[in-house]
Coordinates of C-alpha atoms in Angstrom, one line a residue:
X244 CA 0.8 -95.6 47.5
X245 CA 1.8 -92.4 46.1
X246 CA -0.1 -90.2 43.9
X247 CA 0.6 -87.6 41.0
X248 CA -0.7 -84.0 42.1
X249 CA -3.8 -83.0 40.4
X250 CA -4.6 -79.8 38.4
X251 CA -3.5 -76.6 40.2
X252 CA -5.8 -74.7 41.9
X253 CA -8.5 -72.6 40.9
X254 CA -6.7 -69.3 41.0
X255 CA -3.8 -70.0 38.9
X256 CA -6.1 -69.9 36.1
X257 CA -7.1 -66.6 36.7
X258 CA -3.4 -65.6 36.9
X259 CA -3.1 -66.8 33.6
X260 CA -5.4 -64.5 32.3
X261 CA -4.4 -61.7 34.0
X262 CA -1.2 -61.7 32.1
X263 CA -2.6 -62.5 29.1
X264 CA -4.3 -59.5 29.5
X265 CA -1.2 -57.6 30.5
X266 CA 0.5 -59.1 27.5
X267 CA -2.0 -57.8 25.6
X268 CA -2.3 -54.5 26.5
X269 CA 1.6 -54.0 25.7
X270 CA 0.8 -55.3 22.3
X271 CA -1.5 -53.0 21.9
X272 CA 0.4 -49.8 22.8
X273 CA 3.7 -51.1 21.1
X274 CA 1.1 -50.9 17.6
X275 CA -0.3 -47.9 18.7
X276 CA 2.9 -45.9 18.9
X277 CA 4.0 -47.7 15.7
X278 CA 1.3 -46.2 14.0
X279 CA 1.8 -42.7 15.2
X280 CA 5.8 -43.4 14.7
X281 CA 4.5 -44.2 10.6
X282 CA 2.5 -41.4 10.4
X283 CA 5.3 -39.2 11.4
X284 CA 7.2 -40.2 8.6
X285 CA 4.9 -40.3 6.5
X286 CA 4.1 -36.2 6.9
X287 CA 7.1 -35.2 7.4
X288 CA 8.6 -33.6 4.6
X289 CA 11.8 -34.7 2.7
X290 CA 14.8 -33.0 3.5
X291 CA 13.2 -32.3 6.9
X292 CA 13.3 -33.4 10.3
X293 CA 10.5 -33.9 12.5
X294 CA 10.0 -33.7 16.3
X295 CA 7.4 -32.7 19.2
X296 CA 5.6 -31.4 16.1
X297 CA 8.1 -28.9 15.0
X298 CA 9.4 -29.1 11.6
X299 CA 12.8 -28.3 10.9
X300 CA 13.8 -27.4 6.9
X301 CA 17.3 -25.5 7.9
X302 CA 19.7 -25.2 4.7
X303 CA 18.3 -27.4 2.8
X304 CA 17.8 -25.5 -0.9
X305 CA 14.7 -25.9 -1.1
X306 CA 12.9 -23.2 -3.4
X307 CA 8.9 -23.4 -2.0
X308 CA 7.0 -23.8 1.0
X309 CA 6.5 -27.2 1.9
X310 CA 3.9 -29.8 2.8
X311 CA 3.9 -30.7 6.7
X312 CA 1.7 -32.3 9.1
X313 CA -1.5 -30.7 10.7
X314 CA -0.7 -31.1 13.7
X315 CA 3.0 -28.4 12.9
X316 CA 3.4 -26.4 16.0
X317 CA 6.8 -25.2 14.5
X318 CA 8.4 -24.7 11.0
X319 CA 12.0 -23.6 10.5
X320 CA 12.6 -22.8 6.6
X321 CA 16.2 -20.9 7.5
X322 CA 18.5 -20.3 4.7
X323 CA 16.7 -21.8 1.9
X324 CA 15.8 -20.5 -1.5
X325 CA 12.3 -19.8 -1.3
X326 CA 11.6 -16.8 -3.4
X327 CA 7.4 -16.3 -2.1
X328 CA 5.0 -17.2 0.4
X329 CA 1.9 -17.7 -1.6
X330 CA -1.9 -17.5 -0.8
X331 CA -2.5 -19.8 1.6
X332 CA 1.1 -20.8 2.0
X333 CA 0.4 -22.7 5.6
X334 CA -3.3 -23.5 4.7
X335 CA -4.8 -25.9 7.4
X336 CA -1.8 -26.0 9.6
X337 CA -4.5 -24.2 12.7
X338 CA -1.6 -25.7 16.0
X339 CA 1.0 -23.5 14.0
X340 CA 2.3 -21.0 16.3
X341 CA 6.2 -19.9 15.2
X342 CA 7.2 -19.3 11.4
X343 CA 10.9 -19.1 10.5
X344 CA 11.2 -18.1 6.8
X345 CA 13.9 -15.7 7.5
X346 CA 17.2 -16.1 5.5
X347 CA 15.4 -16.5 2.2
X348 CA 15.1 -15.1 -1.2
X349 CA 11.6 -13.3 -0.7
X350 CA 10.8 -10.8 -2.5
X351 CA 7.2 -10.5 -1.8
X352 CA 4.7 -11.5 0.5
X353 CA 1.4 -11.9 -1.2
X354 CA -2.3 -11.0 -0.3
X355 CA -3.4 -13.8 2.6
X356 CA -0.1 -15.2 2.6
X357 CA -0.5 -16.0 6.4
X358 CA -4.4 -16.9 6.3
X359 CA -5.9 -20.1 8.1
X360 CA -3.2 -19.6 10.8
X361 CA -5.3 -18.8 14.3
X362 CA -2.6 -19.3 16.7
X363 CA 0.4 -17.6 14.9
X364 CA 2.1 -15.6 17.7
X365 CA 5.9 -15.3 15.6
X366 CA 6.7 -14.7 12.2
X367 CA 10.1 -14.4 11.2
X368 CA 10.7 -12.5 8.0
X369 CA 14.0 -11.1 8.2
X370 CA 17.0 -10.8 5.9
X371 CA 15.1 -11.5 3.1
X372 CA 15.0 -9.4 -0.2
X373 CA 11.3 -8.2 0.7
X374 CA 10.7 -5.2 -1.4
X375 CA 6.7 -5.0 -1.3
X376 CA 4.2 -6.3 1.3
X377 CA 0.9 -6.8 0.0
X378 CA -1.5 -4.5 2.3
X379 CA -3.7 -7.9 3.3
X380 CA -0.7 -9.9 3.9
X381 CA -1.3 -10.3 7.7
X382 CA -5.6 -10.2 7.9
X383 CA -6.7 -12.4 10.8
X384 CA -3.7 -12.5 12.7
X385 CA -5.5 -11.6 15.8
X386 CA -2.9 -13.9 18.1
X387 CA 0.3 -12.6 16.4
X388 CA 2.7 -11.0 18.9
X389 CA 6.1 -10.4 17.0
X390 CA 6.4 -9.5 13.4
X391 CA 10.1 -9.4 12.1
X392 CA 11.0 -7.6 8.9
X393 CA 14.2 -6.2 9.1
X394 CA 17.0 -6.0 6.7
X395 CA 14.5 -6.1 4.0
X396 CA 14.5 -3.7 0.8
X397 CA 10.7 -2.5 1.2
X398 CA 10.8 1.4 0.5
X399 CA 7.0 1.7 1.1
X400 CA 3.7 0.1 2.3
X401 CA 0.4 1.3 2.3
X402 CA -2.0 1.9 5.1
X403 CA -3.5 -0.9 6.8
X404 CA -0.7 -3.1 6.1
X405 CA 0.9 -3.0 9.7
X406 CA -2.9 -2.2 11.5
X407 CA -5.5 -4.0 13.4
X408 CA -3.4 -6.6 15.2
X409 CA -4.6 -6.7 18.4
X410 CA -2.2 -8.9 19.8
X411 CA 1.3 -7.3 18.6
X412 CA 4.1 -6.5 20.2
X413 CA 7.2 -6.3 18.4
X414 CA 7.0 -4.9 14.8
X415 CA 10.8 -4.7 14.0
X416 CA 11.0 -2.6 10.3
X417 CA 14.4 -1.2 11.0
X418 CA 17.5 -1.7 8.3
X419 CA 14.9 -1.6 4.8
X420 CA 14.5 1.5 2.5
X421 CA 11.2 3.3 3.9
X422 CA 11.3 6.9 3.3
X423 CA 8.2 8.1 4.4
X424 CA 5.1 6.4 6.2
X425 CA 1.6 6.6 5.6
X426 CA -0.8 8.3 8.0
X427 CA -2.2 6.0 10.3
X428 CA -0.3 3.5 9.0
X429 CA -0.1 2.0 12.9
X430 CA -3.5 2.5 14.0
X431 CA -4.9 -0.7 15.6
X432 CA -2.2 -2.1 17.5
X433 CA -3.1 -1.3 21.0
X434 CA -0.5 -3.9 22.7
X435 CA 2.6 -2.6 20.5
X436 CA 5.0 -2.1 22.8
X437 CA 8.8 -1.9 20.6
X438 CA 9.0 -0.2 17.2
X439 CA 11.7 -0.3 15.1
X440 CA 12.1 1.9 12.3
X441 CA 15.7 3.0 12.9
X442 CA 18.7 2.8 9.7
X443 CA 16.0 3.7 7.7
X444 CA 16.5 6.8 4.9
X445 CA 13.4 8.3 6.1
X446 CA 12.4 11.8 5.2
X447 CA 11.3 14.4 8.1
X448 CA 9.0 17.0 6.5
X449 CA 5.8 17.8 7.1
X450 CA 4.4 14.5 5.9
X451 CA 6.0 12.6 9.0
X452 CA 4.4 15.0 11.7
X453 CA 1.7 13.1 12.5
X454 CA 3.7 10.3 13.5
X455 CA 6.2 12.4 15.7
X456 CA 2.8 13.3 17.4
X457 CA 1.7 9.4 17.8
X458 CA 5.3 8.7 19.4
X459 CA 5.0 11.9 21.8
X460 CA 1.2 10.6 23.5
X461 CA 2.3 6.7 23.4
X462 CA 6.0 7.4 25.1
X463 CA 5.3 6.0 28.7
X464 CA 3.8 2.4 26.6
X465 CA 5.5 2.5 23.5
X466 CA 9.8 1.7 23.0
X467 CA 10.3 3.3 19.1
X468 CA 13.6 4.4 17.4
X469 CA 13.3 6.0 13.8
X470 CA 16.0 9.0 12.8
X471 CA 16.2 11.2 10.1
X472 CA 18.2 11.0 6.9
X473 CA 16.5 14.3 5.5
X474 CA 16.7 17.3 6.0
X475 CA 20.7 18.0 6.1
X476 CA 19.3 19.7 9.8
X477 CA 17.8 16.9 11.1
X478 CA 20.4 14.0 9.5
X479 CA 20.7 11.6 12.5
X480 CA 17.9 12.9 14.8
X481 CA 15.5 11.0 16.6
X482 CA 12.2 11.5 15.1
X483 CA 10.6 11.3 18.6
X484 CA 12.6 13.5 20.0
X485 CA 11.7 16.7 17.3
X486 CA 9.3 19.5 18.1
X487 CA 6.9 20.3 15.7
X488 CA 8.1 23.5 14.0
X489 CA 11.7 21.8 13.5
X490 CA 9.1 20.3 10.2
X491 CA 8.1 23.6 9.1
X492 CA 4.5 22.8 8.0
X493 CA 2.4 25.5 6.1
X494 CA -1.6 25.8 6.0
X495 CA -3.0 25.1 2.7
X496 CA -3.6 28.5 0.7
X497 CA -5.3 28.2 -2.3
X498 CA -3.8 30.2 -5.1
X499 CA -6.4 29.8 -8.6
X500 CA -10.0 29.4 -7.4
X501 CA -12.7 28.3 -9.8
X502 CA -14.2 30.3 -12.0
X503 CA -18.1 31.0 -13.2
X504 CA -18.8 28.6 -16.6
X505 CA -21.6 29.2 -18.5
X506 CA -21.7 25.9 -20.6
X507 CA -24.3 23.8 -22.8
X508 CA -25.7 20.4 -22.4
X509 CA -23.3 17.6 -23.3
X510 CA -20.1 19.6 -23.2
X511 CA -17.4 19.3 -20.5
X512 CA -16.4 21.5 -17.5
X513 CA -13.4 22.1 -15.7
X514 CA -12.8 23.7 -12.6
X515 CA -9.8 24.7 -11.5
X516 CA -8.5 24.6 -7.8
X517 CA -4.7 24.9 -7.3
X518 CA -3.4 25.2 -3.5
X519 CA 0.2 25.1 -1.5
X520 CA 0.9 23.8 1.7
X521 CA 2.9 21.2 3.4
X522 CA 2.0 18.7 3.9
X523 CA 0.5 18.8 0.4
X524 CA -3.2 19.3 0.7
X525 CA -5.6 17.5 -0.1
X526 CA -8.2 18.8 -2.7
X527 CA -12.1 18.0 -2.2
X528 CA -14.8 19.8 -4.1
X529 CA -18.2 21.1 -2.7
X530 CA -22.0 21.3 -4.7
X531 CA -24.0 23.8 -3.0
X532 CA -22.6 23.4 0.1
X533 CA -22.3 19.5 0.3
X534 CA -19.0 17.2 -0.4
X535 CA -19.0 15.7 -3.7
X536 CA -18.9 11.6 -3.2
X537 CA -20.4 11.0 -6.8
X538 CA -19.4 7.4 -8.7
X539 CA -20.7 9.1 -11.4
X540 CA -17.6 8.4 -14.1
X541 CA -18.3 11.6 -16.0
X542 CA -17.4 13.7 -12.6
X543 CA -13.6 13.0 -11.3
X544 CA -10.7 15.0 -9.8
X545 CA -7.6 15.6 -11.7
X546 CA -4.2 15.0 -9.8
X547 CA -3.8 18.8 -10.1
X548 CA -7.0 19.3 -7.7
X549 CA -9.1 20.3 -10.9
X550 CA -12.7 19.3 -11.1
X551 CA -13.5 17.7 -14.8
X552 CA -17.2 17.0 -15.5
X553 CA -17.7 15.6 -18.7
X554 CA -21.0 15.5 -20.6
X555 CA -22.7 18.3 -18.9
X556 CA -26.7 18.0 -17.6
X557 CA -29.0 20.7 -16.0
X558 CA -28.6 18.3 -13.2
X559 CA -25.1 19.8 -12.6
X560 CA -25.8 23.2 -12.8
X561 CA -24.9 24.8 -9.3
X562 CA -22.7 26.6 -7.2
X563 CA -19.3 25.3 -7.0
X564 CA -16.5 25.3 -4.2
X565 CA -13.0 23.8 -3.5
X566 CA -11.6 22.8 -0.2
X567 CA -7.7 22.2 0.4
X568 CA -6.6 21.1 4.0
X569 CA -4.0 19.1 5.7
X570 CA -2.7 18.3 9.1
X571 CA -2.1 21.9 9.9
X572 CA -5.9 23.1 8.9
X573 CA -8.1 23.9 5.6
X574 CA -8.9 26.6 3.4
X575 CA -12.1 27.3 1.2
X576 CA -12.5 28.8 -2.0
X577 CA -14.8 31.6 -3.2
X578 CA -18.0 29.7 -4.8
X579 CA -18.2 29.4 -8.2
X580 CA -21.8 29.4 -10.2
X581 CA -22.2 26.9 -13.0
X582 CA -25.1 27.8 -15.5
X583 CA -26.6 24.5 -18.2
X584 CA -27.9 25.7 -21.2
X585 CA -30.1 23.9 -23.0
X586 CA -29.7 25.3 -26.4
X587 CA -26.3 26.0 -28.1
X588 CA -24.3 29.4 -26.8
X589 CA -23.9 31.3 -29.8
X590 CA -21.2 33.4 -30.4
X591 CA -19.2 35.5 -33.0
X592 CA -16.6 33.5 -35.1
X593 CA -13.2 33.9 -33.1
X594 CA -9.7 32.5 -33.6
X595 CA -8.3 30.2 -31.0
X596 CA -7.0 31.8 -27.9
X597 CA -5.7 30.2 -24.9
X598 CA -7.0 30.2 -21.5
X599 CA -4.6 28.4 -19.7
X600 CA -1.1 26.8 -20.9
X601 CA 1.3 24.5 -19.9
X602 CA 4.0 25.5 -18.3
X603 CA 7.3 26.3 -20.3
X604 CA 9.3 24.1 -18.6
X605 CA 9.0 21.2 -16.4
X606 CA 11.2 19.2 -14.1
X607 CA 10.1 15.9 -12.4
X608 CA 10.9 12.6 -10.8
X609 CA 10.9 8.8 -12.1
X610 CA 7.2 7.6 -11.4
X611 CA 5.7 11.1 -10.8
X612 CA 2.5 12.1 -12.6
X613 CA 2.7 14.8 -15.4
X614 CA -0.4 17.0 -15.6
X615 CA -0.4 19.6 -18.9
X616 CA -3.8 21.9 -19.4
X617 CA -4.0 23.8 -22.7
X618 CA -7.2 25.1 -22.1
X619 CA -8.8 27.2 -25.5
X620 CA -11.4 29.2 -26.2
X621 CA -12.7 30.5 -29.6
X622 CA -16.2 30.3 -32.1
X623 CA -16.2 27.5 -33.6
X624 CA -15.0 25.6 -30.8
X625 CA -10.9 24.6 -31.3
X626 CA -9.7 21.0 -31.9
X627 CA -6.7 20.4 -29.8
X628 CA -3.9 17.8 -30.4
X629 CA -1.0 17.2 -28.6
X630 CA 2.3 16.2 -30.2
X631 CA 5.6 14.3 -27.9
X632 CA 8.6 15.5 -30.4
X633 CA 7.0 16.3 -33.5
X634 CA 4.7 12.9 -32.9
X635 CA 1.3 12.8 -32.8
X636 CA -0.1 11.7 -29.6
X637 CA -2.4 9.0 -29.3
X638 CA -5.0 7.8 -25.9
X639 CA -2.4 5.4 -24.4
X640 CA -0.3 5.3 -21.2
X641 CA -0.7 9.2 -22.2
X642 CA -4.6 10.2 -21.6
X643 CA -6.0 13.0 -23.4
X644 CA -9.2 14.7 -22.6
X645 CA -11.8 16.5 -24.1
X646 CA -10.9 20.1 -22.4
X647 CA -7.0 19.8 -23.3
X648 CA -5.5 18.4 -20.7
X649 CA -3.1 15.9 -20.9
X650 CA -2.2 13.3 -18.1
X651 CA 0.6 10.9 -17.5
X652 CA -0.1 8.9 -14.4
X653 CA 4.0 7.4 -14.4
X654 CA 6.5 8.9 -16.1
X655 CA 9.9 7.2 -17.0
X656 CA 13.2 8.6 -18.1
X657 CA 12.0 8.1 -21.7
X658 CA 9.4 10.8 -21.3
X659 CA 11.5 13.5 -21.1
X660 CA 11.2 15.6 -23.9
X661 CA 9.0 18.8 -25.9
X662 CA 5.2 18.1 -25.5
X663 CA 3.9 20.8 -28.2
X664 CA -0.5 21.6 -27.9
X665 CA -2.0 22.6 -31.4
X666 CA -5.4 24.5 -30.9
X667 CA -7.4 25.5 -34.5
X668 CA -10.2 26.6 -36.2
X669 CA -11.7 27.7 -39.2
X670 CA -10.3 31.3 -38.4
X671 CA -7.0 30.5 -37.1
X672 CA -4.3 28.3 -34.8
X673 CA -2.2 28.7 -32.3
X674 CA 0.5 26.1 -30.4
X675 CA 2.4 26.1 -27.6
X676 CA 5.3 23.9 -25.8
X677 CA 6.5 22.3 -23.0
X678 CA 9.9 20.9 -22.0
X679 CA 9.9 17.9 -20.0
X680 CA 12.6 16.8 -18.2
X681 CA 12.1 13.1 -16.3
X682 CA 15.3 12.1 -13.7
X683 CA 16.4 11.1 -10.4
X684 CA 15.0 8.5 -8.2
X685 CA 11.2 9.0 -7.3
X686 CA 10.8 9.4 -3.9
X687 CA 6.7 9.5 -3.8
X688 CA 3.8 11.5 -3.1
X689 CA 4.1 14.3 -6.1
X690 CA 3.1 15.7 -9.0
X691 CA 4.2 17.9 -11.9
X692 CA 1.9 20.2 -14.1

């Protein structure tokens, strides 16, 4: 008689299960990769595509930086509208490594603009409207290799800006406004090797020597093209390729030296210290012997070199000494002796008389400083006012001081004009004036007086 088979062996059952299994492994890794596929989206911008963690933003009007995902390796922000990269612009982004902001509307790049980024190697900043770059703009870039700013308007930085990146290779600054170039301002950069600086209007005097000097010792390492634009002599010249008297620098000579000052307690002191060269020196002032590094506020240097000490103590009675020097040496001044009195210095009644005037005439540029003395002696001791075209002048953007001096820190075309000092007594008065005349472009680095 014939029989219906029984239940199938043993090991079909484990078959079973082994695609079960199987089957559930691929459901598994389907939602897996759905969940990373939603994620995605979810970070990613709007207006944006993203893929293999690079963001791309490419003329899409946007006006600001962003939101992206953490794990960004990429970000392309080409021909947009953004107008700044703010503090902390790419905070927590740590994978980024490449930055396109170029073909932009910046105009500045802010302090820590590029902080929290570890692994930054390039940073793509050109053909923007860049005018100033914040000196801490690029702290803690230790891994960035190529820096691009060119065809930019920035028409100076300060030093540190472009320093201590340990990593960098490429700094391209060529086709901005840069004139001239802070000393030092590439110190720090021991793997650059290409520097751009070339259709720049920059200006070969003396100031600029010590980088013609940096490009002579780092030739065999370092690939750099600056010319000049000034002098007519030099127009088109390769900075590198200069000697060093074609910038006919002087050593500083000092031409007025301080003076002996016998002075009482509470009163204020000037010294004066006045010195050529080019480069311009640099003005320090010695106390017996030893540099002056005071925070005291009554003590501070004028931006003529003079040495104002206001509120006078026995504690600054001494011996007194400038120092002017530059690139191309220094030069010291005879020492002056300043003697504190305790009690007041009497003296016969005498009508005003001036020790030192203003100039009768002087010219400078848009954002220089204007320095006036109208320095008086006479028993009793002379008021001084100053007047701007007949109008009394009050502490201000103007600041007036106690000996007669008068300083302007930035002047504007509006300054221009007759700044008149009135010195009087009870025995007499006597004025002078000054004709200020405020124009052309300000190119940096000087002062009128």
């Amino acid at each position: 008689m014939y029989q219906l088979p029984g239940p199938p062996p043993q090991p079909l059952r484990g078959w079973q299960q082994c695609q079960r299994r199987r089957l559930s492994l691929v459901m598994m890794m389907v939602l897996l990769a759905t969940l990373v596929t939603a994620t995605d989206a979810m970070g990613c911008p709007q207006k944006c595509s993203c893929q293999q963690r690079t963001v791309r933003c490419v003329k899409q009007q946007l006006d600001k930086i962003p939101e992206m995902p953490l794990d960004t390796n990429i970000v392309d922000l080409r021909y947009n509208h953004i107008r700044e990269v703010p503090t902390d612009a790419f905070a927590g982004l740590s994978h980024l490594h490449t930055v396109f902001l170029n073909e932009n509307q910046l105009r500045r790049i802010e302090p820590g603009a590029f902080r929290g980024l570890p692994g930054l190697k390039y940073l793509y900043l050109n053909k923007n409207r860049i005018v100033e770059v914040a000196p801490s703009a690029f702290d803690s870039l230790d891994r960035l290799q190529s820096l691009y700013l060119h065809f930019n308007n920035i028409t100076t930085f300060e030093k540190g800006t472009f320093s201590n990146m340990a990593a960098l290779e490429r700094l391209f600054l060529y086709g901005n406004q840069i004139r001239r170039i802070p000393e030092g301002a590439f110190a720090g950069l021991p793997a650059l090797k290409r520097l751009r600086l070339d259709d720049n209007p920059l200006e070969c005097d003396c100031s600029l020597l010590w980088f013609r000097r940096v490009l002579h010792e780092a030739r065999q390492t370092l690939l750099a093209t600056s010319s000049c634009a000034t002098p007519e002599q030099l127009v088109g010249k390769s900075l590198a390729d200069l000697g060093e008297d074609d910038f006919h620098c002087t050593k500083p000579e000092i031409v007025s030296e301080p003076r002996d000052i016998e002075i009482s307690n509470g009163q204020t002191a000037v010294f004066t210290c006045k010195a050529h060269g080019d480069p311009r020196p640099e003005i320090v002032w010695m106390l017996d012997a030893g540099e002056i590094h005071s925070d005291d506020t009554r003590i501070n240097v004028l931006p003529d070199g003079s040495l104002r000490i206001d509120e006078v103590t026995a504690a600054d009675a001494g011996m007194y000494e400038c120092r002017a020097r530059n690139n191309m040496g220094q030069v010291q001044s005879r020492p002056a002796r300043m003697v504190v009195s305790n009690e007041v210095i009497e003296t016969e009644a005498e009508a005003p008389k001036f020790i030192q005037t203003p100039p009768a005439e002087v010219e400078l540029k848009v954002g220089a400083a204007l320095v006036l003395h109208c320095v008086v002696s006479g028993a009793p001791t002379p008021s001084i006012l100053w007047k701007f075209n007949n109008q009394n002048i009050q502490n201000g953007r103007i600041k007036l001081f106690g000996n007669g001096s008068l300083i302007l820190p930035v002047a504007t075309l509006d300054d221009g004009g007759v700044y008149s000092c009135y010195a009087g007594n009870a025995i007499g008065n006597v004025s002078v004036n000054a004709t200020v005349q405020v124009n052309g472009e300000f190119l940096g680095g000087s002062f009128a007086e």
